[in-house]
Amino acid sequence: MNEISEAQYELIRLYLPVQRGNVRISNLTMINVVLYIAENDCKWRALPPRFGNWRTIYTRLRRWAEAGVLDRLFAALQEHRLIRIRVECLGLDSTSVKVHPDGTGAPKKEPTQAIGKSRGGWSAKVHLVAADARTALMFSLSGGQAHDAPEGRALLRGWKRPLSGVPMLMDRAYEGEETRQLVLDLGFEPVAPPKMNRKELREYDRDLYKRRNEVEKLFRRLKGYRRIFSRFEKLDLMFRAFLNFVLIADMLKR
């Protein structure tokens, strides 16, 4: 079972809500139970009794997600240097995630969810900026039919960290003028192969571009968790919570 240790938990303990009242499940146990579900993709009701009441865990996870606890913790791991991240280059990419039939049909009272229909059926996309094969710096969700470049630009517009001159590795989907200019405006150096239909092919650092496989490796690590490989959550809120848990656990294990 994929778990975080007591020592790793101490790095993030202060960023989690304080437990009050008669609470039987500790925050550490809570985290490891969610990782168990993410890794094994068991239904909430099928959670082994040794972990406690499934409804209690689900309710706490949803409350954390709604309160932004997990998003803030994900950011704090980087901003407060709770883990050491050496950024030599960045990778921007996306991956498609099949949506299980149980993951469709969100209640009408909820806003539109990041689920769309593409050639392969209902799917979602995870857009991500990575520092290496184990470290995501920011991510977002979109429907599976969304084009990579506009969603990648929307993600990059939320960038706040000063990293001037760092190469941004991107595939051909992002090599358009608008995306390149945004990357330059943010202080990065765009490294992307030109589309073959360009009249004038741009030069790019081919050796450096080989490191783009690091973001691909990160996606492969994420999809080792069955709850990420397929989307079972009707709500973006809950799917994002699982993504946060997996990324946080991976960063703590660096």
Tab-separated table of C-alpha atoms in Angstrom:
chain	number	residue	atom	x	y	z
A	1	MET	CA	0.000	0.000	0.000
A	2	ASN	CA	1.268	3.453	-0.964
A	3	GLU	CA	1.474	5.506	2.260
A	4	ILE	CA	3.262	8.546	3.616
A	5	SER	CA	5.244	8.148	6.812
A	6	GLU	CA	5.014	10.006	10.112
A	7	ALA	CA	8.159	11.979	9.207
A	8	GLN	CA	6.713	13.017	5.843
A	9	TYR	CA	3.425	13.933	7.489
A	10	GLU	CA	5.229	16.298	9.872
A	11	LEU	CA	6.217	18.438	6.865
A	12	ILE	CA	2.572	19.194	6.108
A	13	ARG	CA	0.826	18.788	9.464
A	14	LEU	CA	0.566	22.520	10.160
A	15	TYR	CA	-1.109	23.145	6.790
A	16	LEU	CA	-4.016	20.803	7.551
A	17	PRO	CA	-7.147	21.654	9.584
A	18	VAL	CA	-6.854	21.090	13.317
A	19	GLN	CA	-8.911	18.131	14.453
A	20	ARG	CA	-11.513	19.064	17.017
A	21	GLY	CA	-14.003	17.110	19.089
A	22	ASN	CA	-14.380	13.347	19.098
A	23	VAL	CA	-12.425	12.534	15.924
A	24	ARG	CA	-11.488	8.891	15.528
A	25	ILE	CA	-9.603	9.146	12.245
A	26	SER	CA	-6.379	11.170	12.341
A	27	ASN	CA	-5.332	13.401	9.459
A	28	LEU	CA	-2.452	11.042	8.669
A	29	THR	CA	-4.800	8.060	8.485
A	30	MET	CA	-7.178	10.124	6.391
A	31	ILE	CA	-4.427	10.940	3.875
A	32	ASN	CA	-3.305	7.319	3.580
A	33	VAL	CA	-6.874	6.079	3.158
A	34	VAL	CA	-7.433	8.496	0.269
A	35	LEU	CA	-4.155	7.322	-1.288
A	36	TYR	CA	-5.383	3.727	-0.901
A	37	ILE	CA	-8.568	4.584	-2.793
A	38	ALA	CA	-6.594	6.460	-5.460
A	39	GLU	CA	-4.210	3.545	-5.948
A	40	ASN	CA	-6.711	0.684	-5.851
A	41	ASP	CA	-9.815	2.462	-7.151
A	42	CYS	CA	-12.179	0.780	-4.735
A	43	LYS	CA	-15.664	2.196	-4.351
A	44	TRP	CA	-16.210	4.318	-1.282
A	45	ARG	CA	-18.702	1.846	0.129
A	46	ALA	CA	-16.223	-0.994	-0.458
A	47	LEU	CA	-13.542	0.605	1.710
A	48	PRO	CA	-12.181	-2.050	4.145
A	49	PRO	CA	-13.665	-1.583	7.653
A	50	ARG	CA	-10.172	-1.260	9.165
A	51	PHE	CA	-9.975	2.243	7.679
A	52	GLY	CA	-13.079	3.479	9.456
A	53	ASN	CA	-16.423	4.749	8.213
A	54	TRP	CA	-16.231	5.532	4.508
A	55	ARG	CA	-18.807	8.310	4.742
A	56	THR	CA	-16.758	10.108	7.403
A	57	ILE	CA	-13.652	10.018	5.178
A	58	TYR	CA	-15.545	11.112	2.061
A	59	THR	CA	-17.164	14.007	3.927
A	60	ARG	CA	-13.829	15.221	5.314
A	61	LEU	CA	-12.188	14.976	1.883
A	62	ARG	CA	-14.985	17.009	0.303
A	63	ARG	CA	-14.797	19.636	3.041
A	64	TRP	CA	-11.040	19.958	2.549
A	65	ALA	CA	-11.521	20.292	-1.212
A	66	GLU	CA	-14.292	22.886	-0.888
A	67	ALA	CA	-12.222	24.920	1.588
A	68	GLY	CA	-9.187	24.915	-0.735
A	69	VAL	CA	-7.045	23.061	1.822
A	70	LEU	CA	-5.442	20.783	-0.747
A	71	ASP	CA	-4.731	23.514	-3.300
A	72	ARG	CA	-3.045	25.616	-0.605
A	73	LEU	CA	-1.018	22.650	0.631
A	74	PHE	CA	0.112	21.819	-2.911
A	75	ALA	CA	1.303	25.430	-3.334
A	76	ALA	CA	2.895	25.556	0.123
A	77	LEU	CA	5.102	22.553	-0.604
A	78	GLN	CA	6.797	24.626	-3.291
A	79	GLU	CA	6.527	28.206	-2.056
A	80	HIS	CA	7.687	27.531	1.504
A	81	ARG	CA	10.419	25.179	0.289
A	82	LEU	CA	9.161	22.289	2.345
A	83	ILE	CA	10.668	20.164	-0.406
A	84	ARG	CA	13.697	20.985	-2.518
A	85	ILE	CA	12.921	21.613	-6.164
A	86	ARG	CA	15.728	22.292	-8.564
A	87	VAL	CA	14.240	23.848	-11.686
A	88	GLU	CA	16.464	23.574	-14.745
A	89	CYS	CA	13.638	23.540	-17.281
A	90	LEU	CA	9.861	23.238	-17.335
A	91	GLY	CA	7.542	21.052	-19.374
A	92	LEU	CA	4.013	21.973	-20.482
A	93	ASP	CA	1.756	19.162	-21.650
A	94	SER	CA	-1.621	17.482	-21.220
A	95	THR	CA	-2.998	13.971	-20.959
A	96	SER	CA	-6.464	12.558	-21.600
A	97	VAL	CA	-8.348	10.610	-18.956
A	98	LYS	CA	-11.288	8.355	-19.821
A	99	VAL	CA	-14.437	9.101	-17.856
A	100	HIS	CA	-16.161	6.041	-16.383
A	101	PRO	CA	-19.971	5.986	-16.830
A	102	ASP	CA	-20.223	6.497	-13.055
A	103	GLY	CA	-18.343	9.795	-13.509
A	104	THR	CA	-20.965	11.400	-15.746
A	105	GLY	CA	-24.262	12.977	-14.819
A	106	ALA	CA	-23.286	15.604	-12.263
A	107	PRO	CA	-26.332	17.206	-10.557
A	108	LYS	CA	-27.837	20.091	-12.515
A	109	LYS	CA	-27.286	22.432	-9.576
A	110	GLU	CA	-23.514	22.023	-10.064
A	111	PRO	CA	-21.611	24.174	-12.612
A	112	THR	CA	-20.379	22.660	-15.886
A	113	GLN	CA	-17.732	20.039	-15.199
A	114	ALA	CA	-14.474	19.471	-17.126
A	115	ILE	CA	-15.851	16.503	-19.054
A	116	GLY	CA	-16.329	16.490	-22.813
A	117	LYS	CA	-16.915	14.146	-25.684
A	118	SER	CA	-14.068	13.480	-28.113
A	119	ARG	CA	-13.410	10.719	-30.633
A	120	GLY	CA	-12.803	8.205	-27.867
A	121	GLY	CA	-15.987	9.052	-25.972
A	122	TRP	CA	-16.374	10.952	-22.709
A	123	SER	CA	-13.059	12.155	-21.364
A	124	ALA	CA	-11.276	14.846	-19.384
A	125	LYS	CA	-7.849	16.419	-19.795
A	126	VAL	CA	-5.223	17.218	-17.193
A	127	HIS	CA	-3.003	20.147	-18.218
A	128	LEU	CA	0.222	20.368	-16.269
A	129	VAL	CA	3.492	22.267	-15.877
A	130	ALA	CA	6.252	20.027	-14.509
A	131	ALA	CA	9.741	20.686	-13.171
A	132	ASP	CA	10.843	17.063	-13.554
A	133	ALA	CA	9.503	13.500	-13.729
A	134	ARG	CA	8.194	13.681	-10.133
A	135	THR	CA	7.233	17.299	-9.575
A	136	ALA	CA	4.198	19.135	-10.928
A	137	LEU	CA	4.142	22.880	-10.278
A	138	MET	CA	0.605	23.644	-11.424
A	139	PHE	CA	-2.257	21.860	-13.154
A	140	SER	CA	-5.776	22.422	-14.445
A	141	LEU	CA	-8.680	20.440	-15.892
A	142	SER	CA	-10.656	20.719	-19.103
A	143	GLY	CA	-13.044	18.665	-21.168
A	144	GLY	CA	-11.488	16.024	-23.402
A	145	GLN	CA	-12.495	17.908	-26.552
A	146	ALA	CA	-10.518	21.035	-25.576
A	147	HIS	CA	-7.482	22.057	-27.644
A	148	ASP	CA	-4.159	21.992	-25.807
A	149	ALA	CA	-2.867	25.455	-26.738
A	150	PRO	CA	-5.737	27.622	-25.364
A	151	GLU	CA	-5.943	25.554	-22.182
A	152	GLY	CA	-2.159	25.647	-21.794
A	153	ARG	CA	-2.210	29.457	-22.082
A	154	ALA	CA	-5.003	29.676	-19.514
A	155	LEU	CA	-2.911	27.594	-17.130
A	156	LEU	CA	0.247	29.648	-17.693
A	157	ARG	CA	-1.569	32.922	-17.021
A	158	GLY	CA	-1.826	31.797	-13.421
A	159	TRP	CA	1.960	31.535	-13.082
A	160	LYS	CA	3.325	33.646	-10.212
A	161	ARG	CA	6.835	32.351	-9.456
A	162	PRO	CA	9.897	34.293	-10.700
A	163	LEU	CA	11.936	31.940	-12.908
A	164	SER	CA	13.372	34.180	-15.590
A	165	GLY	CA	15.226	32.541	-18.484
A	166	VAL	CA	14.159	28.970	-17.727
A	167	PRO	CA	13.379	26.912	-20.878
A	168	MET	CA	9.735	25.887	-21.355
A	169	LEU	CA	9.588	22.602	-23.274
A	170	MET	CA	6.421	22.129	-25.343
A	171	ASP	CA	5.315	19.905	-28.195
A	172	ARG	CA	4.024	21.135	-31.557
A	173	ALA	CA	0.519	21.763	-30.188
A	174	TYR	CA	1.859	24.798	-28.318
A	175	GLU	CA	4.225	26.290	-30.882
A	176	GLY	CA	1.779	28.894	-32.222
A	177	GLU	CA	2.594	32.606	-32.039
A	178	GLU	CA	0.143	33.412	-29.225
A	179	THR	CA	1.487	30.693	-26.952
A	180	ARG	CA	5.113	31.510	-27.719
A	181	GLN	CA	4.567	35.186	-26.976
A	182	LEU	CA	2.902	34.405	-23.652
A	183	VAL	CA	5.829	32.153	-22.695
A	184	LEU	CA	8.251	34.961	-23.581
A	185	ASP	CA	6.189	37.537	-21.656
A	186	LEU	CA	6.418	35.315	-18.569
A	187	GLY	CA	10.201	35.313	-18.874
A	188	PHE	CA	10.630	31.765	-20.181
A	189	GLU	CA	12.473	30.531	-23.241
A	190	PRO	CA	10.092	28.575	-25.524
A	191	VAL	CA	11.548	25.310	-26.809
A	192	ALA	CA	9.180	23.603	-29.257
A	193	PRO	CA	9.555	21.939	-32.655
A	194	PRO	CA	7.812	23.851	-35.459
A	195	LYS	CA	4.792	22.434	-37.224
A	196	MET	CA	5.729	20.793	-40.492
A	197	ASN	CA	3.456	23.067	-42.526
A	198	ARG	CA	5.395	26.211	-41.559
A	199	LYS	CA	7.127	27.913	-44.465
A	200	GLU	CA	10.034	28.933	-42.254
A	201	LEU	CA	10.983	26.266	-39.737
A	202	ARG	CA	12.263	27.666	-36.447
A	203	GLU	CA	15.422	26.325	-34.899
A	204	TYR	CA	15.172	24.848	-31.409
A	205	ASP	CA	17.471	23.063	-28.982
A	206	ARG	CA	16.955	19.421	-29.954
A	207	ASP	CA	19.115	18.036	-27.157
A	208	LEU	CA	17.267	20.022	-24.500
A	209	TYR	CA	13.929	19.077	-26.046
A	210	LYS	CA	14.654	15.412	-25.276
A	211	ARG	CA	13.936	16.236	-21.635
A	212	ARG	CA	10.279	16.743	-22.518
A	213	ASN	CA	9.896	13.048	-21.767
A	214	GLU	CA	10.083	13.968	-18.080
A	215	VAL	CA	6.556	15.369	-18.113
A	216	GLU	CA	5.451	12.218	-19.939
A	217	LYS	CA	7.007	10.135	-17.165
A	218	LEU	CA	5.132	12.199	-14.598
A	219	PHE	CA	1.850	11.494	-16.358
A	220	ARG	CA	2.765	7.799	-16.371
A	221	ARG	CA	3.350	7.940	-12.615
A	222	LEU	CA	0.006	9.642	-12.102
A	223	LYS	CA	-1.822	7.046	-14.157
A	224	GLY	CA	-0.308	4.314	-12.018
A	225	TYR	CA	-3.087	5.374	-9.647
A	226	ARG	CA	-6.248	3.804	-10.977
A	227	ARG	CA	-8.409	6.670	-9.732
A	228	ILE	CA	-6.390	8.984	-12.007
A	229	PHE	CA	-6.144	6.549	-14.927
A	230	SER	CA	-9.944	6.683	-15.150
A	231	ARG	CA	-12.167	9.453	-13.851
A	232	PHE	CA	-14.919	8.155	-11.561
A	233	GLU	CA	-15.740	11.501	-9.925
A	234	LYS	CA	-18.721	13.418	-11.234
A	235	LEU	CA	-17.339	16.666	-9.820
A	236	ASP	CA	-14.102	18.419	-10.788
A	237	LEU	CA	-13.785	19.281	-7.108
A	238	MET	CA	-13.324	15.624	-6.133
A	239	PHE	CA	-11.208	14.598	-9.137
A	240	ARG	CA	-8.905	17.533	-8.444
A	241	ALA	CA	-8.718	16.420	-4.797
A	242	PHE	CA	-7.385	13.008	-5.833
A	243	LEU	CA	-4.876	14.656	-8.176
A	244	ASN	CA	-3.698	16.889	-5.358
A	245	PHE	CA	-3.297	13.965	-2.972
A	246	VAL	CA	-1.264	11.940	-5.454
A	247	LEU	CA	0.979	14.859	-6.454
A	248	ILE	CA	1.538	15.884	-2.836
A	249	ALA	CA	2.435	12.326	-1.812
A	250	ASP	CA	4.865	12.036	-4.730
A	251	MET	CA	6.573	15.309	-3.817
A	252	LEU	CA	6.911	14.267	-0.171
A	253	LYS	CA	8.675	11.097	-1.270
A	254	ARG	CA	11.345	12.915	-3.280
